[in-house]
Coordinates of C-alpha atoms in Angstrom, one line a residue:
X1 CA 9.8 36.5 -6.5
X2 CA 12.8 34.5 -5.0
X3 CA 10.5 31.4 -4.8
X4 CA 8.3 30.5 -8.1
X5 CA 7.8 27.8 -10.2
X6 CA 10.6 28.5 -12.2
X7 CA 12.8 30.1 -9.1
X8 CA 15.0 27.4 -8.0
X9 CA 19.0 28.5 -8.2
X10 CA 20.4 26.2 -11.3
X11 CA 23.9 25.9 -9.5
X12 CA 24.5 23.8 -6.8
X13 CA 27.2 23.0 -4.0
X14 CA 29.2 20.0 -4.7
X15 CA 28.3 19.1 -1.5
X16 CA 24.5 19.6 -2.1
X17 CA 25.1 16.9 -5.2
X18 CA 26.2 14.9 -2.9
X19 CA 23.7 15.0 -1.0
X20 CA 21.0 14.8 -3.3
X21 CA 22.2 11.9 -5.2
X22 CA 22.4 10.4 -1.6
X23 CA 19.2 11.3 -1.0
X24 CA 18.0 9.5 -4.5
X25 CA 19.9 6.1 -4.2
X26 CA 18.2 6.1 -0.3
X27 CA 14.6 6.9 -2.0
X28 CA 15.0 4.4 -5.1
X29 CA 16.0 1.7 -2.2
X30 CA 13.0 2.6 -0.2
X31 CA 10.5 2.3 -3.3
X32 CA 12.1 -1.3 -4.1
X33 CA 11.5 -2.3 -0.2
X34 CA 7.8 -0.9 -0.4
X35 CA 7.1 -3.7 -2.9
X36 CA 8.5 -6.0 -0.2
X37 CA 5.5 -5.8 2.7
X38 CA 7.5 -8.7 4.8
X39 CA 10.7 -6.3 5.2
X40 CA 8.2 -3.4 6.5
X41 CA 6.4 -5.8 8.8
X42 CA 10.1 -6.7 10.2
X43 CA 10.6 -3.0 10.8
X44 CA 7.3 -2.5 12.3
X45 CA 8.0 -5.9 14.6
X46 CA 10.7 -3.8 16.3
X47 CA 9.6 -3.6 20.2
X48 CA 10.3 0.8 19.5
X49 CA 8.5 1.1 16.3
X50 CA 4.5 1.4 16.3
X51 CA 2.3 1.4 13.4
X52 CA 0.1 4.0 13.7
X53 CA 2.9 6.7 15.0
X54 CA 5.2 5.8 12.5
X55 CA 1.9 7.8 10.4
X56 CA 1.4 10.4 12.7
X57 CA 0.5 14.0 11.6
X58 CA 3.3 15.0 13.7
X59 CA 5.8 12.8 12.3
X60 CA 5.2 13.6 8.5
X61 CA 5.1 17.7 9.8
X62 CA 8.4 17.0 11.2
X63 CA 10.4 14.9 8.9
X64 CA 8.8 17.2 6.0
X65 CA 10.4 20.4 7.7
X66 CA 13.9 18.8 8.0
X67 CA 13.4 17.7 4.3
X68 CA 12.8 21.3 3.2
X69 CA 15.9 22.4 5.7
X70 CA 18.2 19.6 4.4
X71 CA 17.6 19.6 0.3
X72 CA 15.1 21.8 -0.4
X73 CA 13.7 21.7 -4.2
X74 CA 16.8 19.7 -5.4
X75 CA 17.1 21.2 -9.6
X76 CA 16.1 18.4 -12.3
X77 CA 13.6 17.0 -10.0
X78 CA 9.9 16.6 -10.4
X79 CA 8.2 18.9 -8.6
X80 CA 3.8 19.5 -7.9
X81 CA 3.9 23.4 -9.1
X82 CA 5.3 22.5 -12.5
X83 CA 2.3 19.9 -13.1
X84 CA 0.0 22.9 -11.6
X85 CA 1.8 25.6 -14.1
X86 CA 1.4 23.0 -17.0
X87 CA -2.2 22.9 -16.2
X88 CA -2.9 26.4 -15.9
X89 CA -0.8 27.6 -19.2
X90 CA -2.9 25.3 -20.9
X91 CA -5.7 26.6 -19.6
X92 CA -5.3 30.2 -20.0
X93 CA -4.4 29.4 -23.6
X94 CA -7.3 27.3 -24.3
X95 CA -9.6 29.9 -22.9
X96 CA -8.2 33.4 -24.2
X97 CA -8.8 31.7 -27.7
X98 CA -12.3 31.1 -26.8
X99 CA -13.2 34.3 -26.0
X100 CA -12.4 38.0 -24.6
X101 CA -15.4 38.7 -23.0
X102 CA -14.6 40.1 -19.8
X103 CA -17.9 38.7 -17.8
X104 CA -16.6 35.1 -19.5
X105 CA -13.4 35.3 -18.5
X106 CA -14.0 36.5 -14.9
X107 CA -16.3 33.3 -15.0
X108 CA -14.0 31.2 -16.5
X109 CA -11.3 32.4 -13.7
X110 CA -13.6 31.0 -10.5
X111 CA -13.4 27.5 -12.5
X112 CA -10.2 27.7 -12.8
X113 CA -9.5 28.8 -9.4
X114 CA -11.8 26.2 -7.9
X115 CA -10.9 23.0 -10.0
X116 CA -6.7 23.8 -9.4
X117 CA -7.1 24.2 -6.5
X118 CA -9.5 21.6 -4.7
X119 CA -8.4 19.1 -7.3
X120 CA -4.5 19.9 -6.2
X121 CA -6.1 18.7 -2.8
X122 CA -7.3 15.0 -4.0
X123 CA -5.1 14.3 -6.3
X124 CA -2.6 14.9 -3.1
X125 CA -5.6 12.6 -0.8
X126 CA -5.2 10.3 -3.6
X127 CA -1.5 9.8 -3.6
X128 CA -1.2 9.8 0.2
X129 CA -4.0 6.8 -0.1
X130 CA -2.7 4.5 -2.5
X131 CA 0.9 4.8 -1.0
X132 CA -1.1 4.0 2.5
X133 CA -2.6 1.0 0.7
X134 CA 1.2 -0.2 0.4
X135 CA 2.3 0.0 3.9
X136 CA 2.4 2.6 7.0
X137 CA 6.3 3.7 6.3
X138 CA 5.5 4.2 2.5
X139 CA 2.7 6.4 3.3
X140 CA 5.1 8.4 5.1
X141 CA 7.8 8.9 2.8
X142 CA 5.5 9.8 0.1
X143 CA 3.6 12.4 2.6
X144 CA 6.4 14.3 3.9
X145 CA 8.1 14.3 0.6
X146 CA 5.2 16.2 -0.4
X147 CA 4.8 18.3 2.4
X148 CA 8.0 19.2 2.0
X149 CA 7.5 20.3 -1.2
X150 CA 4.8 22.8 -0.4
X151 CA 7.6 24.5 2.1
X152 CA 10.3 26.7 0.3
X153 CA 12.6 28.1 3.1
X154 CA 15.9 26.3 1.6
X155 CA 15.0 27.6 -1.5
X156 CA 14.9 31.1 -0.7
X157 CA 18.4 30.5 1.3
X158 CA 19.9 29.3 -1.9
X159 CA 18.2 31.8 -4.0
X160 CA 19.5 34.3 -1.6
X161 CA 23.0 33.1 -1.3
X162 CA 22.4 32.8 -5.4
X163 CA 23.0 36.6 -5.3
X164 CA 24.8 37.6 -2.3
X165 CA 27.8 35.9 -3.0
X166 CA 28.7 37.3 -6.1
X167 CA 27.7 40.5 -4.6
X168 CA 30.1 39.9 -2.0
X169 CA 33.0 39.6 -4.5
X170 CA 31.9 42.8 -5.9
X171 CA 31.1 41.0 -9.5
X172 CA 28.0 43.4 -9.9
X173 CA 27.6 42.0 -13.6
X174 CA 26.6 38.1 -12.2
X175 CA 24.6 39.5 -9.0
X176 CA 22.4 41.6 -11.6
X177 CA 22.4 38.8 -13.6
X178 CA 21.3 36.2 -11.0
X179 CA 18.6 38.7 -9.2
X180 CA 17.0 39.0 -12.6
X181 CA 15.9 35.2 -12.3
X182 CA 14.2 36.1 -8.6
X183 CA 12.4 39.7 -9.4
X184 CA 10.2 40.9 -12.1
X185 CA 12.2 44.4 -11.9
X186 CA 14.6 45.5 -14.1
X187 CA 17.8 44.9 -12.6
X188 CA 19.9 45.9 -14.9
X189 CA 21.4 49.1 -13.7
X190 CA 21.0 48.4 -10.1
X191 CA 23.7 49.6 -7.3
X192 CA 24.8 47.0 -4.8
X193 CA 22.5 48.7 -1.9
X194 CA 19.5 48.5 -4.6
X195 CA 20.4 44.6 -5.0
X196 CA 20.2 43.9 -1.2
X197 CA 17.0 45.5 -1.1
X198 CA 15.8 43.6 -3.7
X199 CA 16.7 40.2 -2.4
X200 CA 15.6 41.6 1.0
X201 CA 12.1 42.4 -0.1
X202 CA 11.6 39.0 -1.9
X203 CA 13.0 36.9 1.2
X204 CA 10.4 38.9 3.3
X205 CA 7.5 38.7 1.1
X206 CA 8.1 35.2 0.0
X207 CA 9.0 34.2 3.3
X208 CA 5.0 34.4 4.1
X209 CA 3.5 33.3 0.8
X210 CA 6.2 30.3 0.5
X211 CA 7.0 29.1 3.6
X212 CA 5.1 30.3 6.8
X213 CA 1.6 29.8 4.9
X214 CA 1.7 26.5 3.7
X215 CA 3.4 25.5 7.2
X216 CA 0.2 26.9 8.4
X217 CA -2.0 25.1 6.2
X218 CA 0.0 21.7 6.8
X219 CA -0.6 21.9 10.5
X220 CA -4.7 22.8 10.1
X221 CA -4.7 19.8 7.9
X222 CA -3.2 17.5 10.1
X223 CA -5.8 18.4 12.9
X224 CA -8.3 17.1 10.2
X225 CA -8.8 13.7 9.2
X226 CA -8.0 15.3 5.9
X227 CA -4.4 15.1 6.4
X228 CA -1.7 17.5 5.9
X229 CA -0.8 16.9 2.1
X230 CA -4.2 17.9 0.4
X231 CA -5.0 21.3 1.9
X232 CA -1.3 22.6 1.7
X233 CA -1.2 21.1 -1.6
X234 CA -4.2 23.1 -2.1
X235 CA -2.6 26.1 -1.0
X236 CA 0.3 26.4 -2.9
X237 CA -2.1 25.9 -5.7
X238 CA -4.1 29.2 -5.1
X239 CA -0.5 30.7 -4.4
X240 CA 0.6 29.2 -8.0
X241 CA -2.5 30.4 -9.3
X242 CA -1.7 34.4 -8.3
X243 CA 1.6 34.2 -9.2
X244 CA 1.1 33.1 -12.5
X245 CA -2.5 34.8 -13.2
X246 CA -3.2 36.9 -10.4
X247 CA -2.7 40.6 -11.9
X248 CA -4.1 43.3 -12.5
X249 CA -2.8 44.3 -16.3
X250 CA -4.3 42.4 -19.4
X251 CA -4.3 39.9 -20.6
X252 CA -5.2 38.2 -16.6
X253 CA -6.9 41.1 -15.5
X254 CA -10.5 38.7 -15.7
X255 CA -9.3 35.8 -15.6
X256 CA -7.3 36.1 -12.5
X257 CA -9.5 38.4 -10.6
X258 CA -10.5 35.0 -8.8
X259 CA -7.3 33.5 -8.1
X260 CA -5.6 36.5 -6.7
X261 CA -8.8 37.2 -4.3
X262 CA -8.7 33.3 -3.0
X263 CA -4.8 33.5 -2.4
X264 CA -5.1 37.0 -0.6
X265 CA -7.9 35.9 2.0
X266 CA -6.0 32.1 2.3
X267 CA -2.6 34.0 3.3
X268 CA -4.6 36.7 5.4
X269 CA -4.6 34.9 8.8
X270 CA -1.0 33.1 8.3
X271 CA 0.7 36.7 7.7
X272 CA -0.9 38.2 10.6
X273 CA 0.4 35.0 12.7
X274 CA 3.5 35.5 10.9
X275 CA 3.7 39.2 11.8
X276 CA 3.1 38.7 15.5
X277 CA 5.8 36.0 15.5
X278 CA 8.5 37.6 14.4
X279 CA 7.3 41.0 16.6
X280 CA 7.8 38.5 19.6
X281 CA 11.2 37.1 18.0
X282 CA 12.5 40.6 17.3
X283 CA 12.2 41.1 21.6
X284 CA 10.4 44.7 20.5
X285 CA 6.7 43.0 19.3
X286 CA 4.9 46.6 20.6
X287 CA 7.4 49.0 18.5
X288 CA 6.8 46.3 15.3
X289 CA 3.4 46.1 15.7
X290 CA 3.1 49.9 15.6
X291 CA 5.4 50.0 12.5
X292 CA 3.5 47.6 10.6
X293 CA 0.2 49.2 11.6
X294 CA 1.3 52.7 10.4
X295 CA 3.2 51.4 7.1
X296 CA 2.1 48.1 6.2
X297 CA -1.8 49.1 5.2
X298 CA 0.1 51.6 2.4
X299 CA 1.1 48.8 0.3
X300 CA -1.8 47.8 -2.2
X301 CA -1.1 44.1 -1.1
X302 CA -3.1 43.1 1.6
X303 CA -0.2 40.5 2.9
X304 CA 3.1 41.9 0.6
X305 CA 3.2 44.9 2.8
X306 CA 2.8 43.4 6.2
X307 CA 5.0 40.5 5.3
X308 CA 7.8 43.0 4.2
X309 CA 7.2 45.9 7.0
X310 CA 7.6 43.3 9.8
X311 CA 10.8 41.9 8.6
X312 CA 11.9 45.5 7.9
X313 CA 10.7 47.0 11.3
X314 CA 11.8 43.6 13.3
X315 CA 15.5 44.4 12.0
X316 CA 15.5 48.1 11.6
X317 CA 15.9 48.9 8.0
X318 CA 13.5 49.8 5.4
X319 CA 12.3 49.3 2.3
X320 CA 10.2 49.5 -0.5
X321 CA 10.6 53.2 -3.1
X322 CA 11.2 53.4 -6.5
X323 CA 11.5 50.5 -8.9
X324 CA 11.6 50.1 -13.1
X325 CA 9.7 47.7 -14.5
X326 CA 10.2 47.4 -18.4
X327 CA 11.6 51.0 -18.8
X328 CA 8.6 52.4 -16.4
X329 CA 9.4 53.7 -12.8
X330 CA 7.1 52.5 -10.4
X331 CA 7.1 54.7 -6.9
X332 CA 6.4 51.7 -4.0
X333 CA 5.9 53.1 -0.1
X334 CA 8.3 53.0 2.0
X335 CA 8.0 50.8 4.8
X336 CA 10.0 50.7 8.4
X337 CA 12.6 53.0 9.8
X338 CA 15.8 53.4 7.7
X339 CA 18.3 52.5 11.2
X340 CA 20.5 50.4 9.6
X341 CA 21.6 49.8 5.8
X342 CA 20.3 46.5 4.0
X343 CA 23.3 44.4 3.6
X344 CA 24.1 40.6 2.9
X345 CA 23.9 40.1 7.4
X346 CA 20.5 41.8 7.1
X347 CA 19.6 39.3 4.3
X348 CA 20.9 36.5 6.7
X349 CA 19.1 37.6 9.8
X350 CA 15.6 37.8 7.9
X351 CA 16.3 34.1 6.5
X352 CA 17.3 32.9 10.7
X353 CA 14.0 34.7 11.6
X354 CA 12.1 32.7 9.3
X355 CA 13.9 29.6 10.3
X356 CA 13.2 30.1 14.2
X357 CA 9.5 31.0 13.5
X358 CA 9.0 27.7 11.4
X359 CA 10.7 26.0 14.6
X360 CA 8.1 27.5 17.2
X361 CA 5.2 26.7 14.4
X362 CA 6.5 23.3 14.0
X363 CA 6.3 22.9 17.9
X364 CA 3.5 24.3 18.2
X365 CA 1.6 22.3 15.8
X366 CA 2.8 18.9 17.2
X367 CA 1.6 20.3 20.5
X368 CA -1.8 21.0 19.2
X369 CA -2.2 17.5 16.9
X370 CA -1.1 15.7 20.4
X371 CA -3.8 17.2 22.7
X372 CA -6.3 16.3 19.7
X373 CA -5.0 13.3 19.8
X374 CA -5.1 12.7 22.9
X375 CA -8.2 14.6 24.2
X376 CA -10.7 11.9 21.6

């Protein structure tokens, strides 16, 4: 995958340093003023500023997707899916020693499931609380900032880029080396055309999983009084959960049985939104829709394969076939029509997809939390 809890590029821009350690001195400055209520209630006394928008749904969903688009997952800093992957590593370990029943483990997989995940949720309720209890505009920073945490779009651009540029230079060594940190395959011997692919196929898939579905999930919490933070939070923990647990080989074969059900039937509706999207994006939705109805249900994913076909069908190339994993060849279906050659433009026009789609989402949600708003 080009987005996981360890998949965040290690090199940045010097202009993306910049940036960040902008963005930190601006944050540290904000946290000092949120122990200052009298310089928030001067903000808040401005005759433009209200109280109650400046915590609107709409405004975290907002400034957390410009977060995401501006700095991403900056590297070095904190970040909720390493505390998550700290908990279930120890939990795993803690288990396996306990026993290797199968019937024990599967049971001990719905516990684990259930407790990452809905406590992922309140532990994000919590957070958003206390920082409410502070003031309005603290709530907010610390709401989007972990909205925008769930989202992963920058990250698979830089992950991407990551790979494609030394590709580009024809320096076939660092590309391999680089796309190892993204895929589980061996990449070792892989041609440039087999590289794009690769990177192609994790944009696609991940492009669902990692940034479309938690989008999703952010918007149906802020039509709750729940909020936005806890049940994406909650998401990105059952997709933390079957990435690290959810397969089907020992030693998770039981114990994530659970987690890689919960994450499959979660993503279910977001792909399919996702799929007719980018079928109306592409300007040719009947033609996708056909393509991902005749290849998509051949992948043994019930989301991977329609997340990859309609990228693949929307811009006329294909993927999928054979892959090594550890030494072993492993045959994959083979999904779209093969019109055009994968290259680093293909690459780019998957990632501008994604970004237009979280655009019409993003309207689309502040639409529907106004007429909620609104209609009470």
């Amino acid at each position: 995958m080009l987005y996981s809890p360890k998949g965040i590029p290690e090199k940045r821009s010097v202009t993306h340093r910049g940036l960040v350690t902008l963005f930190q001195e601006i944050s540290l400055e904000l946290l000092s003023i949120a122990q200052d209520k009298g310089a928030f209630s001067m903000v808040i006394s401005l005759p433009f500023v209200n109280e109650s928008a400046i915590a609107s749904p709409a405004v975290i969903l907002a400034i957390a997707v410009l977060l995401d688009a501006l700095i991403g997952d900056p590297w070095g800093w904190p970040h909720p899916v390493q505390a998550m992957g700290c908990f279930i590593q120890l939990y795993v370990r803690v288990t396996q020693k306990l026993t290797q029943s199968p019937a024990l483990l599967r049971m001990a997989g719905v516990v684990l499931g259930l407790f990452t995940v809905i406590g992922s949720g309140f532990i994000g309720w919590g957070i958003v609380a206390i920082a409410r209890l502070v003031h309005p505009v603290f709530s907010l920073m610390v709401a989007s900032v972990l909205l925008a945490s769930c989202l992963a779009e920058r990250s698979l651009r830089d992950a991407a880029k990551d790979v494609l540029t030394p590709l580009q230079t024809h320096d076939l060594d660092t590309a391999r080396s680089r796309l190892q940190r993204y895929v589980g395959r061996d990449t070792d011997a892989l041609s440039p055309e087999e590289i794009y692919r690769a990177v192609f196929e994790t944009v696609s898939e991940n492009a669902t999983d990692g940034v479309m579905a938690p989008l999703f999930y952010g918007i149906v919490g802020a039509l709750t009084p729940v909020g936005s933070v806890p049940i994406a939070l909650a998401y990105k923990a059952a997709s933390t959960l079957d990435s690290m647990v959810g397969y089907r080989t020992e030693p998770y074969k039981h114990l994530g049985y659970f987690s890689a059900k919960m994450e499959d039937g979660l993503t279910w509706l977001p792909c399919r939104l996702t799929v007719l999207t980018l079928g109306l994006l592409s300007g040719r939705p009947r033609k996708v829709w056909r393509i991902c109805r005749r290849d998509a249900p051949q992948d043994p994913s019930p989301n991977a394969g329609w997340s990859e076909c309609v990228y693949a069908a929307a811009l006329k190339v294909q993927v999928g076939g054979s892959n090594t994993y550890g030494g072993r060849v492993i045959h994959k279906p083979k999904l779209g029509d093969r019109i055009h050659p994968i290259t680093a433009g293909t690459v780019n026009s998957a990632l501008a997809l994604t970004r237009r789609a979280v655009l019409i989402w993003l309207g689309l949600g502040i639409l529907l939390i106004f007429a909620v708003t609104y209609s009470r």
